[in-house]
Amino acid sequence: MDNYAVRKLKEKIFLSFAWLALLLTAIILVVILGQVVYNGASAINIGFFFERPAPPGEPGGGIGPGIQGTVVLMALASLMGIPLGIIAGIYMAEFSESKLASAIRYFNDVLTEFPSIVIGVFAYTSIVIFMRTFSAIAGAFALAIIMIPIVARTTEESVKLVPASIREAALALGIPRWKTTLRIVLSTARQGTITGIMLSLGRIAGETAPLIVTVGFSFFYFGGFDKPVAALPLYIYTFAISPFESWRSLAWGSALVLVIMVLVVNIVVRTITRQKYR
Amino acid sequence: MVRLMDIGLERLKNMTIDMAKLSENTVSTAIDAYIQSKDVSGEIHKWSEELRILQDEVSELAVEVIARYQPVASDLRFIRSCMEISYGFSRFGRYAYDISQVLGTFGDLSKCDKSLVKKAGEQAKEMIRMSIKSFTGRDAELAKKVRNMDSVVDEIYLQGVENAAKTRQDDFKCSVSALLILRYLERIADHATYIGDSVVYTITGERSPRK
Amino acid sequence: MAYKFEVEQVDAWFGAKQALKQISMKIKENSITAIIGPSGCGKTTLLRCFNRMHELVPDARVSGRLLFDGQNIYDDDVDPVKIRRRMGMVFQRANPFPMMSIFDNVAVGLKMNGVRNKAKLREAVERSLKRAYLWDEVNDALDKSGVSLSGGQQQRLCIARALAVEPEVILMDEPCSALDPTATAKIEQLIMGLKEQYTVVIVTHNMQQAARVSDYTAFLYLGELVEYAETVPLFENPRMELTEQYITGKFG
């Protein structure tokens, strides 16, 4: 009886700690979100989405080029990074015993841990210097490199979770192995793969360091893949530390827009590719 | 490894052996009583009823074992044979009763020539003994021998028929009663043969054509 | 009577471990052949040799000849994918594709092999589901998930999926081992109907099932074919002492 009381007490204490931890996490999230919404909302009006930033000190202006640039960069990075990541992930899962797969897995893990500025500098030395200009393509390249290991790892994990029986069923139907992998196995692993893609998109949406050394800074709308391009993280970074009240307000607005963009992409992608059955 | 089914099979075997002993005794008693002109029909009737009931019990147990354990191979053959063999034993009882009835129906037969019946009776008793021994000993060779002995009884029976055809008026009672008993003995011998066949089937899985 | 399969001295290995030893047997067209034997005797391996699924396991290999309609499917110039297309396989656990509707589960084999015609697909799906005795239960829910069905229905869905590609042979690997008696009875009834059009080979650990559905039974023990005969004689009067002991449950 005594033992039981002690055990019950222990359980209560432990549960309280768990609740406390949950509460702390939630509070931090709410505070950040609240601050962004509170400060950002006041900066936002219709023009804010379309206008270019006003010159320093002048009131008003918007972040149109930044929004457009971020969309372009994320799309371009996705185009490069997602297919490569998925293919690498599939290879690691399907040929997990092979030496090449372990090598890829190892480098992939290293790449995940890489500081993003280093990746930025790599893009700078290999593309910016070569092209002699900051460019959207260089930025997207750097972001793609950041995406690949995340997409690859989550794809590998979710493809590995597909039961062998599904694969055998497809092969026994006389479906060639490559089709089995791409059309049946990957489709079964869709949910996990998409989670990985979302994770990587969330990650690159806010990446600032690699962009500083690759896309330059621009007040202008998109003018070509080989030209510098605006990006929200750079707007936040530049405006937030500026001495001008109007720019700092733009920074808060940009932060809010970025958060909403990530959320919207998340919801849209999940809706489109939603698992039809469960 | 002892299987659950083995308990049922063991009981089946014991019941069939009980029937074997009882039926053998019933047939010998009936034959001996005829030869010694003793009336034993009451006793024989009781035994043959007992055999009939035992046969029902064997059938029921056999069906139970089949329903419960879905026997195959030698188990299945053994069960089928037990059903067939127990039927044979119950027929022994029935024919023994018929033999014992003859005395009651025809009255005094002490003056008759019983040598043919005696000969056929000995042969039939031997066949019963051998068929039972082959069953308890799982002896296919012995069981096959029973089949070869059947023709002896058949011949004696045919001789009895010929005798009856040629019989004189005053011997009528003797020859008809003897012929009846020979007829029953011929049937008993046939069933003994079938029992031997069932034993062969249990052991080898081969079925002999019925005569 | 034509032989669908002629197995000639087939050996199969997993790495260094030999799973099948010198198997030779002939399987008649439009018959149901059951393969029985204790766990690990190689019965599933033998089944997977018929449609070249065995070699999918790393380090697994096969030697000997296995004639399918007279053609050795282990010849160098034979494409295993083409062989598998001519044989349907049903597995121990029902494995419908979880992300697909009932319709797509049945149609997938045809779709992946290039059939695009909607009417043709519909027709094939309906025919296959009917043949698998599932049509009446699902015809108003073809767009529902395959995994929303009961275990027995899922297995019949998998049979329909295998039938849809118009195979000549149906290979079944303990198709009822995860099902209750009612679902099992339905599948067995279905198997009996299949032999009119197909040659069926079924692996089962349930001897009564083999006795119920098959025309021929093969008993495998430790990778060797101990006895192969017509089903009723094999169960009534097996020739080999080992078979006798196994089917009467005296070992195993």
XYZ file of C-alpha atoms in Angstrom:
741
model
C 0.000 0.000 0.000
C 2.802 2.290 1.003
C 4.655 1.437 -2.175
C 1.631 2.227 -4.220
C 1.316 5.692 -2.677
C 4.976 6.395 -3.420
C 4.576 5.246 -6.973
C 1.528 7.394 -7.440
C 3.368 10.415 -6.089
C 6.313 9.754 -8.391
C 4.008 9.547 -11.327
C 2.383 12.840 -10.401
C 5.730 14.603 -10.067
C 6.923 13.263 -13.380
C 3.715 14.242 -15.124
C 3.988 17.752 -13.711
C 7.473 18.090 -15.144
C 6.231 16.963 -18.525
C 3.440 19.494 -18.405
C 5.861 22.206 -17.370
C 8.185 21.430 -20.267
C 5.273 21.502 -22.682
C 4.071 24.796 -21.251
C 7.521 26.390 -21.556
C 7.840 25.352 -25.187
C 4.390 26.608 -25.990
C 5.022 29.926 -24.212
C 8.187 30.564 -26.196
C 6.392 29.816 -29.460
C 3.427 31.993 -28.553
C 5.660 34.898 -27.467
C 7.654 34.820 -30.718
C 4.584 34.495 -32.876
C 2.787 37.159 -30.839
C 5.659 39.575 -31.169
C 5.929 39.012 -34.912
C 2.196 39.385 -35.433
C 1.908 42.383 -33.106
C 4.772 44.337 -34.661
C 4.335 43.039 -38.166
C 0.605 43.516 -38.553
C 0.845 47.272 -38.063
C 3.301 47.524 -40.975
C 1.058 45.672 -43.372
C -1.320 47.255 -45.876
C -2.173 46.511 -49.503
C 0.745 48.485 -50.889
C 3.135 46.710 -48.557
C 2.924 43.566 -50.687
C 3.617 45.273 -54.004
C 5.656 48.388 -53.462
C 9.384 48.498 -53.392
C 11.072 49.519 -50.146
C 11.082 53.301 -49.685
C 14.450 55.038 -49.430
C 15.843 55.262 -45.902
C 13.939 57.586 -43.637
C 10.936 57.937 -45.881
C 7.734 56.433 -44.515
C 5.718 53.731 -46.306
C 7.058 51.475 -49.028
C 6.706 47.713 -49.263
C 8.573 44.482 -49.663
C 7.186 43.320 -53.044
C 10.597 42.429 -54.523
C 11.514 40.482 -51.383
C 8.392 38.348 -51.533
C 8.851 37.703 -55.236
C 12.541 36.963 -54.828
C 11.973 34.504 -51.999
C 9.315 32.701 -54.017
C 11.682 32.513 -57.004
C 14.592 31.315 -54.868
C 12.545 28.643 -53.078
C 11.023 27.414 -56.325
C 14.375 27.276 -58.072
C 16.071 25.609 -55.101
C 13.219 23.061 -54.906
C 13.557 22.316 -58.590
C 17.220 21.488 -58.102
C 17.232 20.048 -54.603
C 14.081 17.947 -54.289
C 14.602 15.524 -57.211
C 18.246 15.034 -56.267
C 17.367 14.534 -52.619
C 14.619 12.058 -53.396
C 16.801 10.067 -55.781
C 19.615 9.946 -53.246
C 17.149 8.910 -50.548
C 15.702 6.122 -52.666
C 19.172 4.883 -53.507
C 20.189 4.781 -49.857
C 17.019 2.890 -48.945
C 16.917 0.425 -51.827
C 20.613 -0.369 -51.902
C 21.244 0.188 -48.222
C 23.823 -2.617 -48.084
C 26.009 -1.260 -50.871
C 29.245 0.600 -50.197
C 28.198 3.538 -52.343
C 25.017 3.922 -50.304
C 26.920 4.022 -47.030
C 29.277 6.552 -48.529
C 26.411 8.731 -49.673
C 24.739 8.365 -46.291
C 27.919 9.444 -44.547
C 28.480 12.531 -46.701
C 24.817 13.330 -46.488
C 24.982 13.359 -42.700
C 28.068 15.542 -42.777
C 26.332 17.927 -45.149
C 23.346 18.212 -42.795
C 25.659 19.432 -40.068
C 27.475 21.908 -42.324
C 27.197 25.595 -41.320
C 25.096 27.231 -44.013
C 27.556 30.098 -44.447
C 30.154 27.590 -45.606
C 27.747 26.344 -48.242
C 27.126 29.950 -49.216
C 30.830 30.560 -49.607
C 31.087 27.423 -51.733
C 28.367 28.779 -54.038
C 30.161 32.114 -54.032
C 33.482 30.657 -55.126
C 32.028 28.273 -57.671
C 29.316 30.418 -59.226
C 29.441 34.066 -58.192
C 33.136 34.457 -58.936
C 32.754 32.521 -62.159
C 29.779 34.624 -63.311
C 31.296 37.795 -61.866
C 27.968 38.783 -60.348
C 25.595 37.912 -57.554
C 22.706 35.974 -59.000
C 19.445 34.205 -58.226
C 20.933 31.011 -59.605
C 23.826 31.100 -57.136
C 21.433 31.634 -54.215
C 19.134 28.851 -55.323
C 22.157 26.574 -55.758
C 23.260 27.199 -52.177
C 19.732 26.666 -50.849
C 19.398 23.459 -52.896
C 22.550 22.072 -51.286
C 20.996 22.746 -47.894
C 17.782 21.002 -48.960
C 19.307 17.848 -50.406
C 20.481 16.096 -47.224
C 17.226 16.823 -45.422
C 15.081 15.532 -48.266
C 17.393 12.566 -48.845
C 17.411 11.475 -45.229
C 13.663 11.694 -44.716
C 13.008 9.999 -48.062
C 15.358 7.194 -47.091
C 13.638 6.718 -43.754
C 10.149 6.680 -45.201
C 11.036 4.408 -48.127
C 12.624 2.013 -45.655
C 9.360 1.968 -43.710
C 7.475 0.618 -46.733
C 6.969 -3.084 -45.961
C 8.859 -5.561 -48.138
C 5.521 -7.225 -48.851
C 4.366 -4.188 -50.843
C 7.501 -4.348 -52.978
C 7.105 -8.093 -53.509
C 3.461 -7.699 -54.465
C 4.425 -5.224 -57.162
C 7.354 -7.264 -58.457
C 5.206 -10.401 -58.566
C 2.748 -8.531 -60.774
C 5.522 -8.277 -63.334
C 6.169 -4.613 -62.685
C 9.839 -3.814 -63.380
C 11.935 -2.886 -60.403
C 12.426 0.779 -61.312
C 8.694 1.250 -61.800
C 8.001 -0.586 -58.572
C 10.292 1.778 -56.728
C 9.139 5.019 -58.344
C 5.431 4.344 -58.742
C 4.525 1.967 -55.921
C 7.102 2.259 -53.165
C 7.607 6.016 -53.372
C 3.872 6.550 -53.541
C 3.451 4.475 -50.404
C 6.194 6.517 -48.737
C 4.627 9.772 -49.966
C 3.645 11.096 -46.558
C 7.108 10.862 -45.049
C 8.792 12.223 -48.139
C 6.529 15.262 -48.188
C 7.224 15.905 -44.531
C 10.908 15.964 -45.413
C 10.315 18.403 -48.249
C 8.303 20.686 -45.983
C 11.014 20.522 -43.380
C 13.641 21.508 -45.923
C 11.488 24.322 -47.331
C 10.960 25.702 -43.837
C 14.673 25.530 -43.296
C 15.709 27.392 -46.469
C 12.914 29.958 -46.247
C 14.737 31.617 -43.379
C 18.338 30.983 -44.456
C 20.165 34.298 -44.509
C 23.884 33.678 -44.365
C 24.268 31.810 -47.663
C 22.142 34.430 -49.430
C 24.315 37.325 -48.286
C 27.230 35.937 -50.283
C 25.251 34.729 -53.295
C 22.262 36.842 -54.279
C 23.536 40.244 -53.228
C 20.905 42.725 -52.166
C 18.222 44.227 -54.353
C 15.480 46.803 -54.070
C 14.211 45.746 -57.454
C 11.881 43.145 -58.825
C 13.261 39.951 -60.375
C 15.231 40.700 -63.503
C 16.682 37.351 -64.536
C 18.293 34.252 -63.045
C 21.728 35.709 -63.629
C 20.952 38.952 -61.784
C 20.939 39.727 -58.094
C 17.569 39.138 -56.502
C 15.762 40.361 -53.420
C 14.933 37.974 -50.559
C 12.866 38.368 -47.401
C 15.508 37.082 -44.973
C 17.935 39.668 -46.343
C 15.308 42.397 -45.989
C 14.714 41.361 -42.378
C 18.443 41.231 -41.704
C 19.219 44.569 -43.387
C 16.196 46.561 -42.230
C 16.109 45.264 -38.663
C 19.609 46.536 -37.883
C 19.124 49.850 -39.723
C 18.687 53.069 -37.710
C 15.507 54.029 -39.581
C 12.141 53.533 -37.903
C 10.329 52.981 -41.242
C 12.791 50.235 -42.287
C 12.538 48.496 -38.926
C 8.800 48.432 -39.438
C 9.389 46.850 -42.881
C 11.559 44.213 -41.163
C 8.728 43.214 -38.800
C 6.324 43.084 -41.709
C 8.742 40.913 -43.697
C 9.110 38.541 -40.770
C 5.339 38.129 -40.522
C 5.017 37.573 -44.275
C 7.815 34.969 -44.207
C 6.157 33.054 -41.376
C 2.820 33.138 -43.192
C 4.454 32.070 -46.475
C 5.995 28.987 -44.895
C 2.656 28.167 -43.286
C 0.752 28.620 -46.534
C 3.191 26.504 -48.560
C 2.896 23.845 -45.904
C -0.883 23.824 -45.969
C -1.148 23.975 -49.759
C 1.315 21.187 -50.389
C -0.271 19.006 -47.736
C -3.713 19.582 -49.174
C -2.702 18.787 -52.733
C -0.758 15.677 -51.912
C -2.976 14.623 -49.051
C -3.116 10.922 -48.464
C -6.387 9.958 -50.039
C -7.101 7.181 -47.608
C -6.454 6.469 -44.025
C 4.857 -37.927 -28.891
C 1.426 -38.981 -27.649
C -1.292 -37.303 -29.643
C -4.778 -36.593 -28.364
C -6.073 -38.816 -31.144
C -4.098 -41.774 -29.779
C -6.358 -41.920 -26.714
C -9.394 -42.316 -28.977
C -7.637 -44.837 -31.207
C -6.599 -46.881 -28.182
C -10.184 -47.019 -26.927
C -11.376 -47.978 -30.365
C -8.883 -50.800 -30.482
C -9.815 -52.080 -27.022
C -13.523 -52.055 -27.811
C -12.910 -53.952 -31.019
C -10.788 -56.516 -29.202
C -13.546 -56.941 -26.601
C -15.948 -57.614 -29.459
C -13.485 -60.078 -30.974
C -13.326 -62.181 -27.816
C -17.061 -62.104 -27.278
C -17.917 -62.947 -30.881
C -15.427 -65.796 -31.026
C -16.887 -67.277 -27.862
C -20.438 -66.816 -29.123
C -19.802 -68.631 -32.385
C -17.957 -71.565 -30.746
C -20.652 -71.955 -28.131
C -23.363 -72.052 -30.801
C -21.539 -74.613 -32.945
C -20.623 -76.836 -30.011
C -24.173 -76.647 -28.680
C -25.545 -77.850 -32.019
C -23.144 -80.739 -32.156
C -23.903 -81.702 -28.543
C -27.615 -80.977 -29.052
C -27.793 -78.411 -26.250
C -30.151 -75.446 -26.255
C -28.153 -72.255 -25.653
C -30.281 -69.830 -27.678
C -31.104 -67.651 -24.629
C -27.452 -67.075 -23.811
C -26.453 -66.615 -27.451
C -29.239 -64.110 -27.946
C -27.960 -62.039 -25.026
C -24.395 -62.047 -26.393
C -25.399 -61.211 -29.920
C -27.409 -58.239 -28.605
C -24.348 -57.182 -26.662
C -22.263 -57.391 -29.834
C -24.788 -55.294 -31.716
C -24.648 -52.579 -29.037
C -20.845 -52.698 -28.984
C -20.793 -52.272 -32.731
C -22.902 -49.116 -32.412
C -20.507 -47.808 -29.797
C -17.489 -48.485 -31.997
C -19.180 -46.617 -34.883
C -19.975 -43.696 -32.645
C -16.466 -43.486 -31.256
C -15.029 -43.765 -34.776
C -17.150 -40.850 -35.966
C -16.155 -38.870 -32.905
C -12.449 -39.410 -33.567
C -12.929 -38.426 -37.218
C -14.861 -35.295 -36.268
C -12.389 -34.260 -33.629
C -9.021 -35.045 -35.183
C -9.509 -35.359 -38.958
C -7.330 -38.464 -39.098
C -5.330 -39.293 -42.212
C -3.112 -42.099 -43.459
C -2.777 -45.137 -41.161
C -4.991 -43.508 -38.525
C -7.782 -43.064 -41.041
C -7.379 -46.585 -42.359
C -7.392 -48.006 -38.841
C -10.644 -46.239 -37.991
C -12.313 -47.376 -41.184
C -11.164 -50.931 -40.480
C -12.448 -50.851 -36.922
C -15.872 -49.921 -38.246
C -15.782 -52.720 -40.809
C -14.340 -55.273 -38.430
C -16.803 -54.494 -35.660
C -19.581 -54.949 -38.173
C -18.120 -58.373 -38.969
C -18.111 -59.276 -35.269
C -21.700 -58.237 -34.849
C -22.572 -60.449 -37.841
C -20.798 -63.359 -36.111
C -23.130 -62.828 -33.182
C -26.175 -62.721 -35.423
C -25.268 -65.948 -37.285
C -24.428 -67.669 -34.023
C -27.911 -66.811 -32.823
C -29.372 -68.175 -36.068
C -27.439 -71.412 -35.532
C -28.712 -71.727 -31.986
C -32.283 -71.213 -33.233
C -32.032 -74.208 -35.567
C -32.115 -76.669 -32.680
C -35.216 -75.059 -31.240
C -37.013 -75.061 -34.572
C -36.195 -78.585 -35.695
C -36.379 -80.267 -32.283
C -34.325 -83.392 -31.635
C -31.429 -83.778 -34.051
C -29.266 -86.130 -31.965
C -29.498 -88.911 -34.516
C -28.216 -86.804 -37.424
C -24.846 -86.996 -39.099
C -23.043 -83.833 -38.010
C -19.652 -84.528 -39.525
C -19.917 -81.869 -42.260
C -21.020 -79.191 -39.790
C -18.241 -80.234 -37.444
C -15.668 -79.919 -40.211
C -16.967 -76.573 -41.430
C -17.373 -75.332 -37.850
C -13.761 -76.113 -37.015
C -12.631 -74.320 -40.130
C -14.807 -71.268 -39.425
C -13.628 -71.075 -35.813
C -10.032 -71.261 -36.996
C -10.685 -68.464 -39.482
C -12.205 -66.305 -36.742
C -9.244 -66.967 -34.473
C -6.785 -66.114 -37.213
C -8.573 -62.957 -38.301
C -8.687 -61.745 -34.700
C -5.048 -62.617 -34.169
C -4.060 -60.760 -37.328
C -5.985 -57.705 -36.101
C -4.463 -57.630 -32.623
C -1.011 -58.472 -33.941
C -1.201 -56.204 -37.013
C -0.151 -59.194 -39.092
C -0.930 -58.756 -42.788
C 0.494 -62.157 -43.762
C -1.767 -63.987 -41.347
C -4.732 -61.905 -42.497
C -4.100 -62.927 -46.095
C -4.119 -66.604 -45.088
C -7.713 -66.248 -43.862
C -8.770 -65.479 -47.402
C -7.263 -68.738 -48.670
C -9.149 -70.770 -46.065
C -12.511 -69.454 -47.169
C -12.757 -71.849 -50.122
C -12.726 -74.873 -47.779
C -15.912 -73.720 -46.058
C -17.447 -72.848 -49.419
C -16.774 -76.376 -50.681
C -18.260 -78.001 -47.593
C -21.319 -75.805 -47.991
C -21.728 -76.831 -51.652
C -21.371 -80.436 -50.636
C -24.126 -79.888 -48.069
C -26.360 -78.498 -50.803
C -25.683 -81.544 -52.979
C -26.437 -83.856 -50.050
C -29.720 -82.092 -49.429
C -30.694 -82.471 -53.077
C -30.142 -86.194 -52.956
C -31.646 -86.663 -49.509
C -34.177 -89.386 -48.710
C -37.514 -88.499 -47.139
C -36.693 -89.718 -43.611
C -33.420 -87.745 -43.445
C -35.103 -84.526 -44.457
C -34.898 -82.832 -41.043
C -31.231 -83.688 -40.643
C -30.092 -82.471 -44.046
C -32.087 -79.215 -44.047
C -30.936 -78.256 -40.552
C -27.353 -79.106 -41.454
C -27.638 -77.115 -44.672
C -28.961 -74.091 -42.805
C -26.100 -74.202 -40.360
C -23.605 -74.720 -43.173
C -25.093 -71.683 -44.839
C -24.544 -69.606 -41.674
C -21.042 -70.940 -41.319
C -20.332 -70.012 -44.914
C -21.430 -66.443 -44.154
C -19.320 -66.386 -40.992
C -16.303 -67.507 -42.991
C -16.931 -64.753 -45.527
C -17.021 -62.135 -42.778
C -13.854 -63.556 -41.287
C -12.314 -63.081 -44.717
C -13.499 -59.480 -44.804
C -11.973 -58.877 -41.404
C -8.703 -60.224 -42.732
C -9.046 -57.893 -45.730
C -9.618 -54.907 -43.435
C -6.506 -55.815 -41.471
C -4.511 -55.950 -44.699
C -5.937 -52.541 -45.660
C -5.012 -51.022 -42.307
C -1.444 -52.131 -42.688
C -0.737 -51.778 -46.402
C -3.470 -49.475 -47.665
C -4.395 -52.034 -50.330
C -7.969 -53.160 -50.733
C -8.811 -56.675 -51.857
C -11.745 -57.167 -54.194
C -14.856 -58.421 -52.399
C -16.148 -61.837 -53.395
C -2.522 -34.022 -70.358
C -0.130 -31.137 -70.771
C 2.354 -30.230 -68.078
C 2.446 -26.547 -67.112
C 5.625 -26.941 -65.126
C 8.401 -29.458 -65.330
C 10.843 -29.022 -62.500
C 14.116 -30.780 -63.204
C 16.686 -31.216 -60.452
C 16.269 -27.763 -59.025
C 18.558 -26.673 -56.201
C 18.126 -23.385 -54.394
C 20.399 -21.612 -51.970
C 20.351 -18.715 -49.562
C 24.024 -17.824 -49.538
C 25.777 -21.005 -48.432
C 22.619 -22.591 -47.048
C 20.904 -24.983 -49.420
C 17.138 -24.617 -49.206
C 16.083 -27.008 -51.968
C 17.810 -30.233 -52.989
C 17.318 -31.782 -56.386
C 13.606 -31.126 -56.685
C 11.979 -32.771 -59.695
C 8.262 -32.719 -60.281
C 5.721 -32.128 -63.012
C 2.626 -30.033 -62.568
C -0.388 -30.557 -64.782
C -2.268 -27.758 -66.437
C -5.572 -26.756 -64.795
C -4.806 -28.613 -61.602
C -4.361 -27.533 -58.015
C -1.125 -28.666 -56.442
C -0.519 -28.256 -52.728
C 2.957 -28.089 -51.246
C 3.050 -29.131 -47.600
C 5.784 -29.652 -45.058
C 7.021 -28.370 -41.707
C 8.306 -24.814 -41.298
C 11.617 -24.268 -42.992
C 11.270 -27.265 -45.303
C 11.624 -25.047 -48.370
C 8.022 -25.021 -49.545
C 7.842 -21.236 -49.892
C 11.253 -21.205 -51.562
C 10.053 -23.754 -54.104
C 6.972 -21.650 -54.819
C 9.146 -18.583 -55.326
C 11.329 -20.478 -57.784
C 8.331 -20.872 -60.074
C 8.124 -17.134 -60.810
C 11.751 -16.256 -60.176
C 11.022 -14.356 -56.978
C 13.568 -16.388 -55.031
C 16.496 -14.611 -56.663
C 15.283 -11.230 -55.354
C 16.710 -12.080 -51.956
C 20.351 -10.975 -51.794
C 22.766 -13.920 -52.273
C 19.934 -16.254 -53.236
C 20.415 -18.463 -56.270
C 18.852 -21.324 -58.154
C 20.258 -24.077 -60.339
C 18.623 -26.753 -62.441
C 15.893 -26.436 -65.013
C 12.336 -25.290 -64.500
C 10.277 -25.633 -67.659
C 7.208 -23.461 -68.010
C 5.189 -24.553 -71.041
C 8.335 -26.317 -72.158
C 10.583 -23.271 -71.856
C 13.306 -23.188 -69.224
C 12.646 -19.987 -67.275
C 16.191 -20.054 -65.925
C 17.769 -19.752 -69.355
C 20.068 -16.755 -69.648
C 17.949 -14.938 -72.204
C 14.720 -15.108 -70.200
C 13.482 -11.845 -68.671
C 12.157 -12.611 -65.167
C 9.757 -9.658 -65.377
C 8.038 -11.253 -68.360
C 7.795 -14.582 -66.526
C 6.250 -12.925 -63.472
C 3.670 -11.253 -65.683
C 2.390 -14.681 -66.684
C 1.947 -15.826 -63.081
C -0.067 -14.255 -60.310
C 1.163 -14.511 -56.745
C -0.798 -14.290 -53.506
C 1.060 -13.878 -50.252
C 0.731 -15.056 -46.679
C -0.521 -11.721 -45.439
C -2.865 -9.696 -47.576
C -0.791 -6.853 -48.974
C -2.985 -4.426 -50.916
C -1.223 -1.213 -51.892
C -2.153 1.108 -49.006
C -2.214 4.344 -50.999
C -4.536 3.007 -53.676
C -8.275 2.590 -54.001
C -9.859 -0.819 -54.437
C -10.180 -0.084 -58.141
C -6.548 0.955 -58.516
C -5.341 -2.023 -56.525
C -6.892 -4.324 -59.088
C -6.017 -2.170 -62.088
C -2.429 -1.409 -61.114
C -0.854 -4.378 -62.875
C -2.495 -3.432 -66.169
C -1.821 0.286 -65.717
C 1.856 -0.286 -65.044
C 2.041 -2.413 -68.156
C 0.714 0.373 -70.296
C -3.055 -0.139 -70.444
C -4.654 3.331 -70.495
C -8.097 2.638 -71.909
C -10.583 3.484 -69.108
C -13.322 1.177 -70.355
C -10.882 -1.680 -70.692
C -9.603 -1.129 -67.149
C -13.139 -0.988 -65.724
C -14.019 -4.180 -67.502
C -10.898 -5.938 -66.220
C -11.471 -4.724 -62.657
C -15.073 -5.911 -62.639
C -14.204 -9.282 -64.143
C -11.346 -9.871 -61.705
C -13.338 -8.834 -58.652
C -16.170 -11.110 -59.722
C -13.793 -13.998 -60.186
C -12.416 -13.340 -56.715
C -15.972 -13.386 -55.285
C -15.505 -9.825 -54.040
C -17.514 -7.803 -56.547
C -20.829 -8.009 -54.683
C -19.210 -6.765 -51.512
C -17.295 -3.809 -52.944
C -18.911 -2.739 -56.224
C -20.375 0.375 -54.606
C -17.116 1.334 -52.905
C -14.449 0.935 -55.575
C -12.901 4.306 -54.716
C -12.448 3.371 -51.051
C -9.059 2.355 -49.746
C -8.070 -1.271 -50.172
C -6.880 -1.422 -46.586
C -10.323 -0.423 -45.304
C -11.561 -3.943 -46.095
C -11.595 -6.881 -43.682
C -8.671 -9.324 -43.675
C -10.477 -11.897 -45.795
C -11.688 -9.267 -48.236
C -8.173 -7.853 -48.513
C -6.856 -11.278 -49.416
C -9.534 -11.679 -52.074
C -8.627 -8.206 -53.318
C -5.047 -9.405 -53.681
C -6.301 -12.436 -55.604
C -8.305 -10.122 -57.863
C -5.184 -8.009 -58.355
C -3.261 -11.104 -59.421
C -6.074 -12.232 -61.754
C -6.422 -8.858 -63.455
C -3.240 -9.257 -65.473
C -4.623 -12.471 -67.000
C -1.963 -14.857 -65.727
C -1.800 -18.545 -66.593
C -0.713 -19.656 -63.157
C -1.674 -18.613 -59.637
C 0.961 -19.149 -56.960
C -0.305 -18.924 -53.399
C 1.883 -18.751 -50.321
C -0.185 -19.794 -47.304
C -2.993 -17.469 -48.370
C -5.251 -18.311 -45.422
C -2.799 -18.427 -42.554
C -3.965 -15.076 -41.179
C -7.677 -15.600 -41.779
C -10.568 -16.917 -39.704
C -12.379 -20.129 -40.745
C -15.197 -18.344 -42.586
C -12.824 -16.213 -44.630
C -10.674 -19.296 -45.193
C -13.668 -21.248 -46.489
C -14.441 -18.484 -48.975
C -10.892 -18.420 -50.274
C -10.815 -22.205 -50.575
C -14.054 -22.164 -52.518
C -12.525 -19.519 -54.749
C -9.371 -21.581 -55.286
C -11.475 -24.542 -56.402
C -13.117 -22.324 -59.022
C -9.781 -21.043 -60.289
C -8.529 -24.322 -61.671
C -10.893 -24.207 -64.611
C -8.838 -21.399 -66.074
C -5.571 -21.463 -64.215
C -2.957 -23.799 -62.893
C -2.800 -23.281 -59.147
C 0.103 -24.054 -56.832
C -0.583 -23.462 -53.153
C 1.788 -23.657 -50.233
C 0.029 -24.427 -46.990
C 0.966 -25.482 -43.481
C -2.617 -26.626 -43.031
C -2.764 -30.249 -44.117
C -6.536 -30.337 -43.989
C -6.544 -27.410 -46.393
C -4.274 -29.273 -48.776
C -6.565 -32.291 -48.491
C -9.640 -30.154 -49.135
C -8.587 -28.150 -52.157
C -5.804 -29.861 -54.041
C -5.623 -32.515 -56.749
C -1.977 -33.269 -56.096
C 0.093 -32.907 -52.977
C 3.836 -32.584 -52.620
C 5.450 -33.202 -49.254
C 8.743 -31.440 -48.676
C 11.078 -32.137 -45.814
C 14.468 -30.487 -45.196
C 14.557 -29.212 -48.770
C 13.811 -32.574 -50.340
C 10.705 -33.726 -52.131
C 9.740 -36.758 -50.062
C 6.511 -37.669 -51.786
C 4.430 -36.252 -54.598
C 1.146 -37.935 -55.478
C -2.542 -37.485 -55.988
C -3.983 -35.926 -52.874
C -6.457 -38.567 -51.702
C -4.090 -41.542 -52.021
C -1.366 -39.490 -50.340
C -3.559 -38.765 -47.361
C -5.144 -42.232 -47.229
C -2.112 -44.312 -47.885
C 1.203 -42.443 -48.122
C 4.058 -44.399 -49.666
C 6.790 -42.939 -47.502
C 7.134 -43.454 -43.771
C 8.184 -39.776 -43.362
C 4.989 -38.572 -45.016
C 2.950 -40.875 -42.797
C 4.606 -39.488 -39.695
C 4.195 -35.896 -40.767
C 0.568 -35.969 -41.865
C -0.529 -37.975 -38.827
C 1.189 -35.428 -36.615
C 3.711 -37.829 -35.171
C 6.469 -35.242 -35.588
C 6.871 -31.646 -36.581
